[in-house]
Coordinates of C-alpha atoms in Angstrom, one line a residue:
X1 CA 18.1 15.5 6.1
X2 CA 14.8 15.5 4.8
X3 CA 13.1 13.3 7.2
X4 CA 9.3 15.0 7.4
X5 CA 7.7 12.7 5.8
X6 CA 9.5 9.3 7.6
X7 CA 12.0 6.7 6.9
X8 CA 9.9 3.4 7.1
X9 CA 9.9 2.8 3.3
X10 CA 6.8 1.6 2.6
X11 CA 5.7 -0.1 5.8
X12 CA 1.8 0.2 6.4
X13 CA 1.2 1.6 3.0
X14 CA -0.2 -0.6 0.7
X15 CA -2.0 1.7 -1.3
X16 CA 1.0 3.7 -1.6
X17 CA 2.9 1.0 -2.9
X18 CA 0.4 0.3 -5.9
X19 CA 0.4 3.4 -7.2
X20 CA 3.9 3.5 -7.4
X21 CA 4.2 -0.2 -8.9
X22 CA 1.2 -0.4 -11.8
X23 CA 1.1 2.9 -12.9
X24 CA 4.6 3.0 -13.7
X25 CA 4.8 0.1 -14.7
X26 CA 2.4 0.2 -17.6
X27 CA 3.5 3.5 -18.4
X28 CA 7.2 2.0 -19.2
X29 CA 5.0 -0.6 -21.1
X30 CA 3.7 1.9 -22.9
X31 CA 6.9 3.9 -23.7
X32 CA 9.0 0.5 -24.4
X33 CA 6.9 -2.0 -25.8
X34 CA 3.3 -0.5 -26.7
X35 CA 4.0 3.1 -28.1
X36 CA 1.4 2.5 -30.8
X37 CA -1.6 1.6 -27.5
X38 CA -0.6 5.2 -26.1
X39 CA -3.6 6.9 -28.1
X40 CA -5.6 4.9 -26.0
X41 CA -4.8 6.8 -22.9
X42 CA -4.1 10.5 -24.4
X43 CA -5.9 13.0 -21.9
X44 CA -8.0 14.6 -24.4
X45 CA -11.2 16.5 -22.8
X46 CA -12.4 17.9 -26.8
X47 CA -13.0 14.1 -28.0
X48 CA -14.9 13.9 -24.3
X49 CA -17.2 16.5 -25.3
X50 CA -17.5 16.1 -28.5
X51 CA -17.8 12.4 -29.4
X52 CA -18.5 11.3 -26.0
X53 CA -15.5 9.2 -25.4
X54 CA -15.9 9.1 -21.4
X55 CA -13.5 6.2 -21.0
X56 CA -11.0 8.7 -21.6
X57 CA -11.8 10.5 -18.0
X58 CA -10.6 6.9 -16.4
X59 CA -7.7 6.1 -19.1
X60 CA -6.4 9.2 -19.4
X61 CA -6.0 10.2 -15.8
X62 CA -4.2 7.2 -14.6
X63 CA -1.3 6.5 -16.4
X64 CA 1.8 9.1 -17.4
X65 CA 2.7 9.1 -21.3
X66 CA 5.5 11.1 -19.8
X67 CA 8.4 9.4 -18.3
X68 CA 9.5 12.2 -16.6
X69 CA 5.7 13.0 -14.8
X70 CA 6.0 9.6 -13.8
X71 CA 9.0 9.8 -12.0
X72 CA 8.6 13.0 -10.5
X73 CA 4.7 11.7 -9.3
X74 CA 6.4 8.4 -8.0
X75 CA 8.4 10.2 -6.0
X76 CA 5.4 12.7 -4.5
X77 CA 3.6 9.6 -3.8
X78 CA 6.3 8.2 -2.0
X79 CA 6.8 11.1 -0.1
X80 CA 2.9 11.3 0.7
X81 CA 3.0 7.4 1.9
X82 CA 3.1 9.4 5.8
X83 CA -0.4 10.4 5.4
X84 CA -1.6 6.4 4.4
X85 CA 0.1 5.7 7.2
X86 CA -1.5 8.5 9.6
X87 CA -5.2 8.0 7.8
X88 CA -5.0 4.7 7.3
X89 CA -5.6 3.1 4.1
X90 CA -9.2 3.4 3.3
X91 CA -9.3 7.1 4.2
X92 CA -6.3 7.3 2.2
X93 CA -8.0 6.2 -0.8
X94 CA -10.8 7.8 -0.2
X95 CA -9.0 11.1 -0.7
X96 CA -6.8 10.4 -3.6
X97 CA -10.6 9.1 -4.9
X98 CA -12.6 12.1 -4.0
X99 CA -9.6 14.5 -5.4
X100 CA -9.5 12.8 -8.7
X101 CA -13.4 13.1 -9.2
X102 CA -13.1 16.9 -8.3
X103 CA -10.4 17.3 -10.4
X104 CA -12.1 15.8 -13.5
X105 CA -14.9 18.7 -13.4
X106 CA -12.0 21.3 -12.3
X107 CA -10.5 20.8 -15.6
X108 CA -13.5 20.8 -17.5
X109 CA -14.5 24.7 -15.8
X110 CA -10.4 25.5 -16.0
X111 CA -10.3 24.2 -19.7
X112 CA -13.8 26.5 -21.1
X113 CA -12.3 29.5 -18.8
X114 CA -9.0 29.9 -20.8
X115 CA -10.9 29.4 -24.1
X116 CA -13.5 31.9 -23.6
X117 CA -11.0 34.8 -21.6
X118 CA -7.8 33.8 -24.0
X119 CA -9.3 32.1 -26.8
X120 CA -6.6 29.5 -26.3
X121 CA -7.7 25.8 -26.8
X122 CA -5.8 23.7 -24.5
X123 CA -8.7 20.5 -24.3
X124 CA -6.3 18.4 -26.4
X125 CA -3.3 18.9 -24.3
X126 CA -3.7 18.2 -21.0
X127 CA -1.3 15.7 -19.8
X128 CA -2.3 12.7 -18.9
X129 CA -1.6 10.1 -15.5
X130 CA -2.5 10.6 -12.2
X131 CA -1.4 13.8 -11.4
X132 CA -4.5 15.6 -9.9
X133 CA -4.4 13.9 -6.9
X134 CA -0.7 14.2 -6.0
X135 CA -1.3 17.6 -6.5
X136 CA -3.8 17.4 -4.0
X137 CA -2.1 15.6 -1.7
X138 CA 0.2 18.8 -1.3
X139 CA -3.2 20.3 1.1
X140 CA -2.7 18.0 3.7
X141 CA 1.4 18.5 3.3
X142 CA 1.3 22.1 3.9
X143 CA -1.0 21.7 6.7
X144 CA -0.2 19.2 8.6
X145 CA 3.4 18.7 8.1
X146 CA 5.4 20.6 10.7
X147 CA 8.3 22.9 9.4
X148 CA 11.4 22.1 10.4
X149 CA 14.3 24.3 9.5
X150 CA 17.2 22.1 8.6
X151 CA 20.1 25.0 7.4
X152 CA 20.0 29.0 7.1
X153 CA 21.3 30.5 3.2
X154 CA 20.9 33.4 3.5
X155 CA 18.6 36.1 5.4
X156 CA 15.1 34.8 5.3
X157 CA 16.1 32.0 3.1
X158 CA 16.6 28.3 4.6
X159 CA 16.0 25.0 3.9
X160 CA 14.0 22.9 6.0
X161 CA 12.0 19.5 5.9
X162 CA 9.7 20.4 3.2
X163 CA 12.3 22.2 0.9
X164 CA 12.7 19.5 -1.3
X165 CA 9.2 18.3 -1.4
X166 CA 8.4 21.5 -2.8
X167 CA 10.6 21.3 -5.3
X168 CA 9.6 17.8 -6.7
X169 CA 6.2 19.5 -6.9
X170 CA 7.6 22.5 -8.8
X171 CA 9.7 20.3 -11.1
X172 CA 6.3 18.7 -11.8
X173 CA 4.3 21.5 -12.4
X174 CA 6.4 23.1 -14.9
X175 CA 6.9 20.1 -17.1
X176 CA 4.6 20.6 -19.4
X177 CA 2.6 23.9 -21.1
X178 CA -0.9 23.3 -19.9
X179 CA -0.2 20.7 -16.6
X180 CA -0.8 23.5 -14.8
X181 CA -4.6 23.7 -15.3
X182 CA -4.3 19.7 -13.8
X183 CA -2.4 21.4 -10.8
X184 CA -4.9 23.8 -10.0
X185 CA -8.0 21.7 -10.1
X186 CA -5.8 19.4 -8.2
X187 CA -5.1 22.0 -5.5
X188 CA -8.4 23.2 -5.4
X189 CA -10.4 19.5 -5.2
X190 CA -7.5 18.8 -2.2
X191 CA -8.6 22.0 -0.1
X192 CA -12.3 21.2 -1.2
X193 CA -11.6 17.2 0.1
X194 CA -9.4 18.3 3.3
X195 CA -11.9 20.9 4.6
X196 CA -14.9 19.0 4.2
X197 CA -16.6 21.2 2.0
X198 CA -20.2 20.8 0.9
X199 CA -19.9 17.4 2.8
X200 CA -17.5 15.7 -0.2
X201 CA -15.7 13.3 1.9
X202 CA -18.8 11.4 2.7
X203 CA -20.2 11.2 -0.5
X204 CA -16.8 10.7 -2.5
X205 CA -15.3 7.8 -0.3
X206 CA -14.8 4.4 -0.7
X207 CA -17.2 1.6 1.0
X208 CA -16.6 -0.4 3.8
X209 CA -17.4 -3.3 1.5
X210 CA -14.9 -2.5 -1.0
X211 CA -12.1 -1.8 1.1
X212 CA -12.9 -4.9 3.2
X213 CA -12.2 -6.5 -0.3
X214 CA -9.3 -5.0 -1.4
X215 CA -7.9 -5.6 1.8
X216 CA -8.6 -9.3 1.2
X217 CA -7.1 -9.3 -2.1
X218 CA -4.9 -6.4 -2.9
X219 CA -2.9 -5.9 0.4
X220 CA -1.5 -8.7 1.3
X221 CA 0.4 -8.5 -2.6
X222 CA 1.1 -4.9 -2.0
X223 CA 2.3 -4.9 1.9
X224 CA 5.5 -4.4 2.8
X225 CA 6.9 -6.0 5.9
X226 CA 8.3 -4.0 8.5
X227 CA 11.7 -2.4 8.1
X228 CA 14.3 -3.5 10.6
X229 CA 16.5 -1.0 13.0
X230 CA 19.7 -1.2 10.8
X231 CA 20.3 2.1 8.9
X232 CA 23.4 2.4 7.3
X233 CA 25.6 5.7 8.3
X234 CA 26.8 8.0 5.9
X235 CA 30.3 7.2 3.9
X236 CA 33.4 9.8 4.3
X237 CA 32.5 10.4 8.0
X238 CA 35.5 10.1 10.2
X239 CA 35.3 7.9 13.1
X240 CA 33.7 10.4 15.5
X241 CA 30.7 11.0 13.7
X242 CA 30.0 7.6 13.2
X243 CA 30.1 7.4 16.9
X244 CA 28.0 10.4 17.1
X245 CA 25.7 9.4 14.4
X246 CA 25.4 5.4 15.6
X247 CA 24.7 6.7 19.6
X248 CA 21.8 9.3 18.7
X249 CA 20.4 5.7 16.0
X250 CA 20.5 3.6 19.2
X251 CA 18.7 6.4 21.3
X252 CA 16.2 7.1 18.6
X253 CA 15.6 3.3 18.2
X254 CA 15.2 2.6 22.1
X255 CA 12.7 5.7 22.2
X256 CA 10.6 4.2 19.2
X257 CA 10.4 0.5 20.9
X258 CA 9.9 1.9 24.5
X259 CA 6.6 4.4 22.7
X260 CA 5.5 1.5 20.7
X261 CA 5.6 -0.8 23.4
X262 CA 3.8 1.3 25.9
X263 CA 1.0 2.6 23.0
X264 CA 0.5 -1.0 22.4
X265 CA -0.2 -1.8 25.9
X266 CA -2.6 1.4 26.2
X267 CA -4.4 -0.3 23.3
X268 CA -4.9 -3.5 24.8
X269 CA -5.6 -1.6 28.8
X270 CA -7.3 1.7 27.6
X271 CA -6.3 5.3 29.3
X272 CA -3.2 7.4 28.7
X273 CA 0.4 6.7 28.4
X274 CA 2.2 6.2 31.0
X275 CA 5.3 8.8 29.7
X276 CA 7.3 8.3 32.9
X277 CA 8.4 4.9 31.8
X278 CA 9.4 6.1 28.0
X279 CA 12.8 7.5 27.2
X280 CA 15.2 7.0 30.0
X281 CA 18.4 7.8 28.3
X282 CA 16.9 11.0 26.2
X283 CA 15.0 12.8 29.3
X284 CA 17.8 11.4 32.0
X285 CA 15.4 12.6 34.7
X286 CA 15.6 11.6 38.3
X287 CA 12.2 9.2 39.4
X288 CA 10.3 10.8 42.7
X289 CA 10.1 7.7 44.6
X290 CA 7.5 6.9 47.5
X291 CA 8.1 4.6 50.0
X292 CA 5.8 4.4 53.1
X293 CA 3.8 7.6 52.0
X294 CA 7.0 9.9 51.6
X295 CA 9.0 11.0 49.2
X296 CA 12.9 10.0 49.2
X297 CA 15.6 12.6 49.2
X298 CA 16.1 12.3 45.9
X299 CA 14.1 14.9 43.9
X300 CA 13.3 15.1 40.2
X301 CA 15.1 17.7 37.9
X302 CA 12.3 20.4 36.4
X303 CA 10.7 19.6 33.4
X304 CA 12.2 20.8 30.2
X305 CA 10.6 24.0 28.5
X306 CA 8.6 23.2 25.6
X307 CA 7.7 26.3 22.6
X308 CA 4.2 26.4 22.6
X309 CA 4.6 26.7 18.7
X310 CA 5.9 23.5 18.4
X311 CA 2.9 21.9 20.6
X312 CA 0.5 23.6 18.9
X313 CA 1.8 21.5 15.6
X314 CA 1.7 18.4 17.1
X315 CA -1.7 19.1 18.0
X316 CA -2.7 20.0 14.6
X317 CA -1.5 17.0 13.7
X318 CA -4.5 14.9 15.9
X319 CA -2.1 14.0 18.7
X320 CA -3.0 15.1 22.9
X321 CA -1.2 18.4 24.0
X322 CA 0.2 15.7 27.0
X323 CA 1.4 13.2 24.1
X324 CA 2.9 16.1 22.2
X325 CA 4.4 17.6 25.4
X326 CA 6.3 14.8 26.8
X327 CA 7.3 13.6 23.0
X328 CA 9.2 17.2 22.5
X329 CA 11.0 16.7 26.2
X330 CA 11.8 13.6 26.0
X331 CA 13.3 14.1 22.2
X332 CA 15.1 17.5 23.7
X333 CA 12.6 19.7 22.0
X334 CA 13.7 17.9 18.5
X335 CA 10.6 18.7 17.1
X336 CA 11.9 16.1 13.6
X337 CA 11.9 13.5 15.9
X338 CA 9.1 13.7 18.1
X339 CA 6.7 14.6 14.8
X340 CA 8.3 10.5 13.5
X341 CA 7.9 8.7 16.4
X342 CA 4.6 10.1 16.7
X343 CA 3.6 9.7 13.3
X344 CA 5.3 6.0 12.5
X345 CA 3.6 4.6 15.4

């Protein structure tokens, strides 16, 4: 039901995938085997400024003492894997970098602000992992994601493709008493890193060197190979939706090949797609065939209307008003599954 963010695993997202792996990892480590190395990583911005203890600005911000922030922030990130996949991976980086730089001096101002207006010293409290960026990450989310209402409650209320998304990030942010000071210098260093401001992204990014490196190294440990076309169908249908259901998989799976098989060739040839060849059994139009400079009796149904509304957020989403055009006919103005295929591929 919740499909915005795609249904590849973690296909194409490398980076992704070792966040979710190390971190919690060594913060199980921590919480099973090492409890007495957890001071070592304690988020504490007073023995920053007063004894100088930068490390704790790297150590403190990377791995959860928390179980529960680590689960909840292993599932953001998982969630988030989308924009890897639509940024590619050094880009990717480069924001959960630039975000968690930013956020280091957020909490420093947020931090002195609450002292000096409340008199309340939270310095020694701030909980520690990588939460900053994943709080970030939520910029691009709101933005770019499409909303998709998936089923009305009641009134204005409904939940739709973000819904639970949301939620994760609200479990998060109320898990603790001061986490969210590291949610709003999150926020803030995401809208800072997504809107280009004071020219960020090109001075907090990662080289070309580096990520030529880690690609060398790092990826081929973390990549995941790509998923295959099986998905299993939900138990306790009866035998009609599991027609229903396998039918619109095949469909969905023959428009995915035919779009990746077509995009690859516009890769390899140049110019645009050729969208009369994608999709026969979704759009079931009629072809306008020519022979000897004339057109055959046959003539093509009209073209499915489209809401402009829906274009518009493909568009915002980098992809050609012609792309996101034919995607929404051909998927029957599904705007879920014209926003995947065009994502995933």
């Amino acid at each position: 039901m919740f499909t915005s963010t795609g249904s590849s695993g973690l296909y194409r997202a490398p980076v992704s995938k070792g966040l979710l792996l190390v971190p919690s990892a060594l913060s199980l480590l921590l919480a099973l085997l090492l409890p007495h190395c957890q001071r070592f990583f304690v988020y504490d911005l007073q023995a920053v400024k007063d004894d100088f203890q930068i490390w704790r600005l790297i150590c403190g911000r990377i791995i959860c003492l928390d179980l529960k922030d680590t689960f909840c922030s292993s599932l953001l990130i998982y969630n988030f894997r989308i924009f890897e996949r639509r940024y590619g991976s050094r880009k990717f980086a480069s924001f959960l970098l630039g975000s968690w730089v930013l956020s280091a001096v957020g909490d420093f101002i947020l931090v002195e602000a609450v002292r000096y207006s409340f008199g309340i010293t939270a310095a020694r409290n701030l909980p520690s992992g990588f939460l900053a960026p994943v709080f970030a990450l939520f910029v691009p989310f709101y933005c770019s994601i499409p909303r998709v209402q998936v089923a009305h409650i009641l009134g204005p209320l409904s939940i739709t493709n973000k819904t639970l998304i949301y939620i994760l990030g609200l479990q998060l942010f109320t898990s603790g008493s001061y986490i969210w000071i590291v949610a709003i210098s999150g926020l803030i260093s995401g809208l800072c890193y997504n809107s280009k401001m004071l020219q960020v992204h090109e001075v907090l990014c990662v080289p070309s060197w580096m990520a030529k490196f880690c690609s060398w190294t790092l990826e081929p440990i973390f990549s995941s190979s790509e998923p295959t076309s099986e998905a299993r169908i939900g138990m306790g249908a009866t035998v009609d939706i599991q027609r229903q259901q396998r039918m619109e998989l095949l469909d969905r799976q023959l428009m995915l090949s035919q779009f990746a098989q077509v995009r690859r060739q516009r890769q390899q040839q140049g110019g645009m797609i050729n969208w009369n060849r994608l999709f026969p059994p979704l759009r079931q139009r009629r072809n306008v065939n020519y022979q000897d400079g004339r057109q055959s009796e046959q003539q093509a149904s009209p073209p499915l209307e489209v809401s402009e509304e829906q274009v518009a957020r493909l568009m915002e989403m980098g992809f050609s008003r012609g792309d996101a055009l034919e995607a929404l006919r051909a998927s029957n103005n599904d705007l879920n599954v014209a926003t995947n295929f065009l994502l995933q591929h």
